[in-house]
């Protein structure tokens, strides 16, 4: 199975990281990458708003006057975009950062892969004292960790 690329999009919709792992994708310019990230961010926000609001049954917390939990049935927006040639899997963190993984449509265990990529991101990027949140990611340890993980899977 093949992992084509990884994009990381900031909560504001900017492309802060992109990496190609396999040559199966068409060559894009840096402007194309930025437009793709911004377009996906917009589609994600719109699909999050399209989610139907189901009535919430009264609970003990509501009866006691407490605010309902914001995490009980929170809409997530678009998570998978699949075609006959590729699949885009989106994982959004609680802070709004989105991870887009481009793979073959038959790729198994994508959720496990996304968790591991997020773990590498948390360990090597977010714990880096020289990294500023929402800025482009330039971290060699993160790159090496991704290479090691993805090449074992591909």
JSON list of C-alpha atoms in Angstrom, two decimals:
[
{"chain": "A", "resi": 1, "resn": "UNK", "atom": "CA", "xyz": [0.00, 0.00, 0.00]},
{"chain": "A", "resi": 2, "resn": "UNK", "atom": "CA", "xyz": [1.13, 3.54, -0.72]},
{"chain": "A", "resi": 3, "resn": "UNK", "atom": "CA", "xyz": [1.05, 6.75, 1.28]},
{"chain": "A", "resi": 4, "resn": "UNK", "atom": "CA", "xyz": [1.37, 9.60, -1.20]},
{"chain": "A", "resi": 5, "resn": "UNK", "atom": "CA", "xyz": [1.58, 12.74, 0.95]},
{"chain": "A", "resi": 6, "resn": "UNK", "atom": "CA", "xyz": [0.86, 14.45, 4.26]},
{"chain": "A", "resi": 7, "resn": "UNK", "atom": "CA", "xyz": [-0.43, 18.00, 4.69]},
{"chain": "A", "resi": 8, "resn": "UNK", "atom": "CA", "xyz": [-0.80, 19.79, 8.01]},
{"chain": "A", "resi": 9, "resn": "UNK", "atom": "CA", "xyz": [-3.18, 22.76, 7.97]},
{"chain": "A", "resi": 10, "resn": "UNK", "atom": "CA", "xyz": [-3.31, 25.35, 10.77]},
{"chain": "A", "resi": 11, "resn": "UNK", "atom": "CA", "xyz": [-6.58, 26.27, 12.45]},
{"chain": "A", "resi": 12, "resn": "UNK", "atom": "CA", "xyz": [-6.64, 29.44, 10.31]},
{"chain": "A", "resi": 13, "resn": "UNK", "atom": "CA", "xyz": [-6.45, 27.39, 7.09]},
{"chain": "A", "resi": 14, "resn": "UNK", "atom": "CA", "xyz": [-2.79, 27.93, 6.21]},
{"chain": "A", "resi": 15, "resn": "UNK", "atom": "CA", "xyz": [-0.59, 25.10, 4.99]},
{"chain": "A", "resi": 16, "resn": "UNK", "atom": "CA", "xyz": [2.13, 24.72, 7.62]},
{"chain": "A", "resi": 17, "resn": "UNK", "atom": "CA", "xyz": [3.60, 21.40, 6.44]},
{"chain": "A", "resi": 18, "resn": "UNK", "atom": "CA", "xyz": [3.52, 19.29, 3.31]},
{"chain": "A", "resi": 19, "resn": "UNK", "atom": "CA", "xyz": [5.53, 16.21, 2.50]},
{"chain": "A", "resi": 20, "resn": "UNK", "atom": "CA", "xyz": [5.43, 13.81, -0.44]},
{"chain": "A", "resi": 21, "resn": "UNK", "atom": "CA", "xyz": [6.40, 10.21, 0.29]},
{"chain": "A", "resi": 22, "resn": "UNK", "atom": "CA", "xyz": [5.72, 8.64, -3.09]},
{"chain": "A", "resi": 23, "resn": "UNK", "atom": "CA", "xyz": [6.00, 9.91, -6.64]},
{"chain": "A", "resi": 24, "resn": "UNK", "atom": "CA", "xyz": [2.48, 8.81, -7.59]},
{"chain": "A", "resi": 25, "resn": "UNK", "atom": "CA", "xyz": [0.98, 12.30, -7.28]},
{"chain": "A", "resi": 26, "resn": "UNK", "atom": "CA", "xyz": [1.06, 14.86, -10.06]},
{"chain": "A", "resi": 27, "resn": "UNK", "atom": "CA", "xyz": [3.58, 17.64, -9.57]},
{"chain": "A", "resi": 28, "resn": "UNK", "atom": "CA", "xyz": [2.00, 20.74, -8.09]},
{"chain": "A", "resi": 29, "resn": "UNK", "atom": "CA", "xyz": [3.39, 24.21, -7.57]},
{"chain": "A", "resi": 30, "resn": "UNK", "atom": "CA", "xyz": [3.67, 25.72, -4.10]},
{"chain": "A", "resi": 31, "resn": "UNK", "atom": "CA", "xyz": [0.71, 27.95, -4.97]},
{"chain": "A", "resi": 32, "resn": "UNK", "atom": "CA", "xyz": [-1.35, 24.84, -5.84]},
{"chain": "A", "resi": 33, "resn": "UNK", "atom": "CA", "xyz": [-0.53, 23.34, -2.44]},
{"chain": "A", "resi": 34, "resn": "UNK", "atom": "CA", "xyz": [-1.67, 26.53, -0.69]},
{"chain": "A", "resi": 35, "resn": "UNK", "atom": "CA", "xyz": [-4.93, 26.62, -2.70]},
{"chain": "A", "resi": 36, "resn": "UNK", "atom": "CA", "xyz": [-5.59, 22.94, -1.98]},
{"chain": "A", "resi": 37, "resn": "UNK", "atom": "CA", "xyz": [-5.09, 23.46, 1.76]},
{"chain": "A", "resi": 38, "resn": "UNK", "atom": "CA", "xyz": [-7.28, 26.57, 1.82]},
{"chain": "A", "resi": 39, "resn": "UNK", "atom": "CA", "xyz": [-10.01, 24.88, -0.22]},
{"chain": "A", "resi": 40, "resn": "UNK", "atom": "CA", "xyz": [-10.07, 21.83, 2.04]},
{"chain": "A", "resi": 41, "resn": "UNK", "atom": "CA", "xyz": [-10.17, 24.07, 5.13]},
{"chain": "A", "resi": 42, "resn": "UNK", "atom": "CA", "xyz": [-13.21, 25.89, 3.68]},
{"chain": "A", "resi": 43, "resn": "UNK", "atom": "CA", "xyz": [-14.98, 22.65, 2.73]},
{"chain": "A", "resi": 44, "resn": "UNK", "atom": "CA", "xyz": [-14.30, 21.26, 6.21]},
{"chain": "A", "resi": 45, "resn": "UNK", "atom": "CA", "xyz": [-15.81, 24.35, 7.85]},
{"chain": "A", "resi": 46, "resn": "UNK", "atom": "CA", "xyz": [-18.90, 24.26, 5.61]},
{"chain": "A", "resi": 47, "resn": "UNK", "atom": "CA", "xyz": [-19.52, 20.54, 6.13]},
{"chain": "A", "resi": 48, "resn": "UNK", "atom": "CA", "xyz": [-19.18, 21.06, 9.87]},
{"chain": "A", "resi": 49, "resn": "UNK", "atom": "CA", "xyz": [-22.06, 23.56, 9.67]},
{"chain": "A", "resi": 50, "resn": "UNK", "atom": "CA", "xyz": [-24.17, 21.21, 7.52]},
{"chain": "A", "resi": 51, "resn": "UNK", "atom": "CA", "xyz": [-24.31, 18.56, 10.22]},
{"chain": "A", "resi": 52, "resn": "UNK", "atom": "CA", "xyz": [-27.91, 18.16, 11.41]},
{"chain": "A", "resi": 53, "resn": "UNK", "atom": "CA", "xyz": [-28.59, 19.16, 15.00]},
{"chain": "A", "resi": 54, "resn": "UNK", "atom": "CA", "xyz": [-30.26, 16.29, 16.80]},
{"chain": "A", "resi": 55, "resn": "UNK", "atom": "CA", "xyz": [-32.46, 17.11, 19.81]},
{"chain": "A", "resi": 56, "resn": "UNK", "atom": "CA", "xyz": [-30.68, 16.36, 23.06]},
{"chain": "A", "resi": 57, "resn": "UNK", "atom": "CA", "xyz": [-32.62, 14.34, 25.60]},
{"chain": "A", "resi": 58, "resn": "UNK", "atom": "CA", "xyz": [-32.78, 15.80, 29.09]},
{"chain": "A", "resi": 59, "resn": "UNK", "atom": "CA", "xyz": [-29.95, 14.50, 31.28]},
{"chain": "A", "resi": 60, "resn": "UNK", "atom": "CA", "xyz": [-29.14, 14.78, 34.94]},
{"chain": "A", "resi": 61, "resn": "UNK", "atom": "CA", "xyz": [-26.61, 17.53, 34.15]},
{"chain": "A", "resi": 62, "resn": "UNK", "atom": "CA", "xyz": [-29.23, 19.57, 32.25]},
{"chain": "A", "resi": 63, "resn": "UNK", "atom": "CA", "xyz": [-31.79, 19.07, 35.02]},
{"chain": "A", "resi": 64, "resn": "UNK", "atom": "CA", "xyz": [-29.27, 20.32, 37.58]},
{"chain": "A", "resi": 65, "resn": "UNK", "atom": "CA", "xyz": [-28.73, 23.52, 35.57]},
{"chain": "A", "resi": 66, "resn": "UNK", "atom": "CA", "xyz": [-25.24, 22.61, 34.37]},
{"chain": "A", "resi": 67, "resn": "UNK", "atom": "CA", "xyz": [-24.08, 23.44, 30.87]},
{"chain": "A", "resi": 68, "resn": "UNK", "atom": "CA", "xyz": [-24.15, 20.51, 28.45]},
{"chain": "A", "resi": 69, "resn": "UNK", "atom": "CA", "xyz": [-20.85, 18.93, 27.46]},
{"chain": "A", "resi": 70, "resn": "UNK", "atom": "CA", "xyz": [-19.49, 20.41, 24.21]},
{"chain": "A", "resi": 71, "resn": "UNK", "atom": "CA", "xyz": [-17.93, 17.04, 23.30]},
{"chain": "A", "resi": 72, "resn": "UNK", "atom": "CA", "xyz": [-20.97, 14.77, 23.45]},
{"chain": "A", "resi": 73, "resn": "UNK", "atom": "CA", "xyz": [-22.04, 15.01, 19.81]},
{"chain": "A", "resi": 74, "resn": "UNK", "atom": "CA", "xyz": [-19.79, 17.65, 18.30]},
{"chain": "A", "resi": 75, "resn": "UNK", "atom": "CA", "xyz": [-19.96, 17.78, 14.46]},
{"chain": "A", "resi": 76, "resn": "UNK", "atom": "CA", "xyz": [-16.60, 17.10, 12.86]},
{"chain": "A", "resi": 77, "resn": "UNK", "atom": "CA", "xyz": [-16.83, 18.19, 9.23]},
{"chain": "A", "resi": 78, "resn": "UNK", "atom": "CA", "xyz": [-15.56, 16.19, 6.28]},
{"chain": "A", "resi": 79, "resn": "UNK", "atom": "CA", "xyz": [-13.33, 13.31, 7.35]},
{"chain": "A", "resi": 80, "resn": "UNK", "atom": "CA", "xyz": [-12.78, 11.24, 4.18]},
{"chain": "A", "resi": 81, "resn": "UNK", "atom": "CA", "xyz": [-12.71, 12.15, 0.51]},
{"chain": "A", "resi": 82, "resn": "UNK", "atom": "CA", "xyz": [-12.32, 9.12, -1.72]},
{"chain": "A", "resi": 83, "resn": "UNK", "atom": "CA", "xyz": [-11.95, 8.63, -5.46]},
{"chain": "A", "resi": 84, "resn": "UNK", "atom": "CA", "xyz": [-10.98, 5.64, -7.57]},
{"chain": "A", "resi": 85, "resn": "UNK", "atom": "CA", "xyz": [-7.30, 6.70, -7.51]},
{"chain": "A", "resi": 86, "resn": "UNK", "atom": "CA", "xyz": [-6.71, 8.20, -4.06]},
{"chain": "A", "resi": 87, "resn": "UNK", "atom": "CA", "xyz": [-8.18, 8.80, -0.63]},
{"chain": "A", "resi": 88, "resn": "UNK", "atom": "CA", "xyz": [-7.82, 11.86, 1.60]},
{"chain": "A", "resi": 89, "resn": "UNK", "atom": "CA", "xyz": [-8.25, 11.16, 5.30]},
{"chain": "A", "resi": 90, "resn": "UNK", "atom": "CA", "xyz": [-8.61, 14.15, 7.62]},
{"chain": "A", "resi": 91, "resn": "UNK", "atom": "CA", "xyz": [-7.86, 14.17, 11.33]},
{"chain": "A", "resi": 92, "resn": "UNK", "atom": "CA", "xyz": [-8.62, 17.36, 13.24]},
{"chain": "A", "resi": 93, "resn": "UNK", "atom": "CA", "xyz": [-7.11, 17.97, 16.65]},
{"chain": "A", "resi": 94, "resn": "UNK", "atom": "CA", "xyz": [-8.99, 19.70, 19.47]},
{"chain": "A", "resi": 95, "resn": "UNK", "atom": "CA", "xyz": [-6.97, 22.85, 18.72]},
{"chain": "A", "resi": 96, "resn": "UNK", "atom": "CA", "xyz": [-8.21, 22.92, 15.10]},
{"chain": "A", "resi": 97, "resn": "UNK", "atom": "CA", "xyz": [-5.06, 21.71, 13.35]},
{"chain": "A", "resi": 98, "resn": "UNK", "atom": "CA", "xyz": [-5.90, 19.36, 10.48]},
{"chain": "A", "resi": 99, "resn": "UNK", "atom": "CA", "xyz": [-3.79, 16.45, 9.24]},
{"chain": "A", "resi": 100, "resn": "UNK", "atom": "CA", "xyz": [-4.54, 15.33, 5.68]},
{"chain": "A", "resi": 101, "resn": "UNK", "atom": "CA", "xyz": [-3.15, 11.99, 4.59]},
{"chain": "A", "resi": 102, "resn": "UNK", "atom": "CA", "xyz": [-3.24, 11.11, 0.88]},
{"chain": "A", "resi": 103, "resn": "UNK", "atom": "CA", "xyz": [-3.21, 7.35, 0.30]},
{"chain": "A", "resi": 104, "resn": "UNK", "atom": "CA", "xyz": [-4.42, 4.65, -2.06]},
{"chain": "A", "resi": 105, "resn": "UNK", "atom": "CA", "xyz": [-8.15, 3.95, -1.64]},
{"chain": "A", "resi": 106, "resn": "UNK", "atom": "CA", "xyz": [-7.51, 0.43, -0.26]},
{"chain": "A", "resi": 107, "resn": "UNK", "atom": "CA", "xyz": [-5.02, 1.55, 2.41]},
{"chain": "A", "resi": 108, "resn": "UNK", "atom": "CA", "xyz": [-5.82, -0.30, 5.68]},
{"chain": "A", "resi": 109, "resn": "UNK", "atom": "CA", "xyz": [-5.50, 1.06, 9.23]},
{"chain": "A", "resi": 110, "resn": "UNK", "atom": "CA", "xyz": [-5.49, 4.74, 8.32]},
{"chain": "A", "resi": 111, "resn": "UNK", "atom": "CA", "xyz": [-6.81, 5.73, 11.76]},
{"chain": "A", "resi": 112, "resn": "UNK", "atom": "CA", "xyz": [-3.84, 4.02, 13.40]},
{"chain": "A", "resi": 113, "resn": "UNK", "atom": "CA", "xyz": [-1.47, 5.76, 10.99]},
{"chain": "A", "resi": 114, "resn": "UNK", "atom": "CA", "xyz": [-3.03, 9.15, 11.75]},
{"chain": "A", "resi": 115, "resn": "UNK", "atom": "CA", "xyz": [-2.67, 8.57, 15.48]},
{"chain": "A", "resi": 116, "resn": "UNK", "atom": "CA", "xyz": [1.02, 7.70, 15.06]},
{"chain": "A", "resi": 117, "resn": "UNK", "atom": "CA", "xyz": [1.63, 10.76, 12.85]},
{"chain": "A", "resi": 118, "resn": "UNK", "atom": "CA", "xyz": [-0.09, 12.95, 15.45]},
{"chain": "A", "resi": 119, "resn": "UNK", "atom": "CA", "xyz": [2.09, 11.36, 18.13]},
{"chain": "A", "resi": 120, "resn": "UNK", "atom": "CA", "xyz": [5.22, 12.20, 16.12]},
{"chain": "A", "resi": 121, "resn": "UNK", "atom": "CA", "xyz": [3.91, 15.75, 15.68]},
{"chain": "A", "resi": 122, "resn": "UNK", "atom": "CA", "xyz": [3.28, 16.13, 19.41]},
{"chain": "A", "resi": 123, "resn": "UNK", "atom": "CA", "xyz": [6.69, 14.70, 20.34]},
{"chain": "A", "resi": 124, "resn": "UNK", "atom": "CA", "xyz": [8.91, 16.44, 17.81]},
{"chain": "A", "resi": 125, "resn": "UNK", "atom": "CA", "xyz": [7.11, 19.63, 16.82]},
{"chain": "A", "resi": 126, "resn": "UNK", "atom": "CA", "xyz": [4.99, 20.76, 19.76]},
{"chain": "A", "resi": 127, "resn": "UNK", "atom": "CA", "xyz": [7.69, 19.92, 22.32]},
{"chain": "A", "resi": 128, "resn": "UNK", "atom": "CA", "xyz": [10.31, 21.80, 20.30]},
{"chain": "A", "resi": 129, "resn": "UNK", "atom": "CA", "xyz": [11.08, 25.04, 22.20]},
{"chain": "A", "resi": 130, "resn": "UNK", "atom": "CA", "xyz": [12.02, 26.77, 18.93]},
{"chain": "A", "resi": 131, "resn": "UNK", "atom": "CA", "xyz": [8.71, 26.10, 17.18]},
{"chain": "A", "resi": 132, "resn": "UNK", "atom": "CA", "xyz": [6.02, 28.78, 17.15]},
{"chain": "A", "resi": 133, "resn": "UNK", "atom": "CA", "xyz": [2.43, 27.57, 16.84]},
{"chain": "A", "resi": 134, "resn": "UNK", "atom": "CA", "xyz": [0.73, 28.23, 13.46]},
{"chain": "A", "resi": 135, "resn": "UNK", "atom": "CA", "xyz": [4.08, 28.78, 11.73]},
{"chain": "A", "resi": 136, "resn": "UNK", "atom": "CA", "xyz": [5.56, 26.47, 9.05]},
{"chain": "A", "resi": 137, "resn": "UNK", "atom": "CA", "xyz": [7.03, 23.29, 10.50]},
{"chain": "A", "resi": 138, "resn": "UNK", "atom": "CA", "xyz": [10.75, 22.87, 9.93]},
{"chain": "A", "resi": 139, "resn": "UNK", "atom": "CA", "xyz": [11.88, 20.06, 12.20]},
{"chain": "A", "resi": 140, "resn": "UNK", "atom": "CA", "xyz": [14.39, 17.44, 11.05]},
{"chain": "A", "resi": 141, "resn": "UNK", "atom": "CA", "xyz": [13.46, 14.97, 13.82]},
{"chain": "A", "resi": 142, "resn": "UNK", "atom": "CA", "xyz": [9.82, 15.12, 12.71]},
{"chain": "A", "resi": 143, "resn": "UNK", "atom": "CA", "xyz": [10.86, 14.52, 9.08]},
{"chain": "A", "resi": 144, "resn": "UNK", "atom": "CA", "xyz": [13.05, 11.56, 10.04]},
{"chain": "A", "resi": 145, "resn": "UNK", "atom": "CA", "xyz": [10.33, 10.09, 12.26]},
{"chain": "A", "resi": 146, "resn": "UNK", "atom": "CA", "xyz": [7.77, 10.37, 9.46]},
{"chain": "A", "resi": 147, "resn": "UNK", "atom": "CA", "xyz": [10.19, 8.83, 6.96]},
{"chain": "A", "resi": 148, "resn": "UNK", "atom": "CA", "xyz": [10.87, 5.90, 9.25]},
{"chain": "A", "resi": 149, "resn": "UNK", "atom": "CA", "xyz": [7.19, 5.33, 10.00]},
{"chain": "A", "resi": 150, "resn": "UNK", "atom": "CA", "xyz": [5.79, 5.77, 6.48]},
{"chain": "A", "resi": 151, "resn": "UNK", "atom": "CA", "xyz": [8.50, 3.82, 4.68]},
{"chain": "A", "resi": 152, "resn": "UNK", "atom": "CA", "xyz": [7.92, 0.83, 6.98]},
{"chain": "A", "resi": 153, "resn": "UNK", "atom": "CA", "xyz": [4.20, 1.00, 6.09]},
{"chain": "A", "resi": 154, "resn": "UNK", "atom": "CA", "xyz": [4.67, 1.45, 2.33]}
]
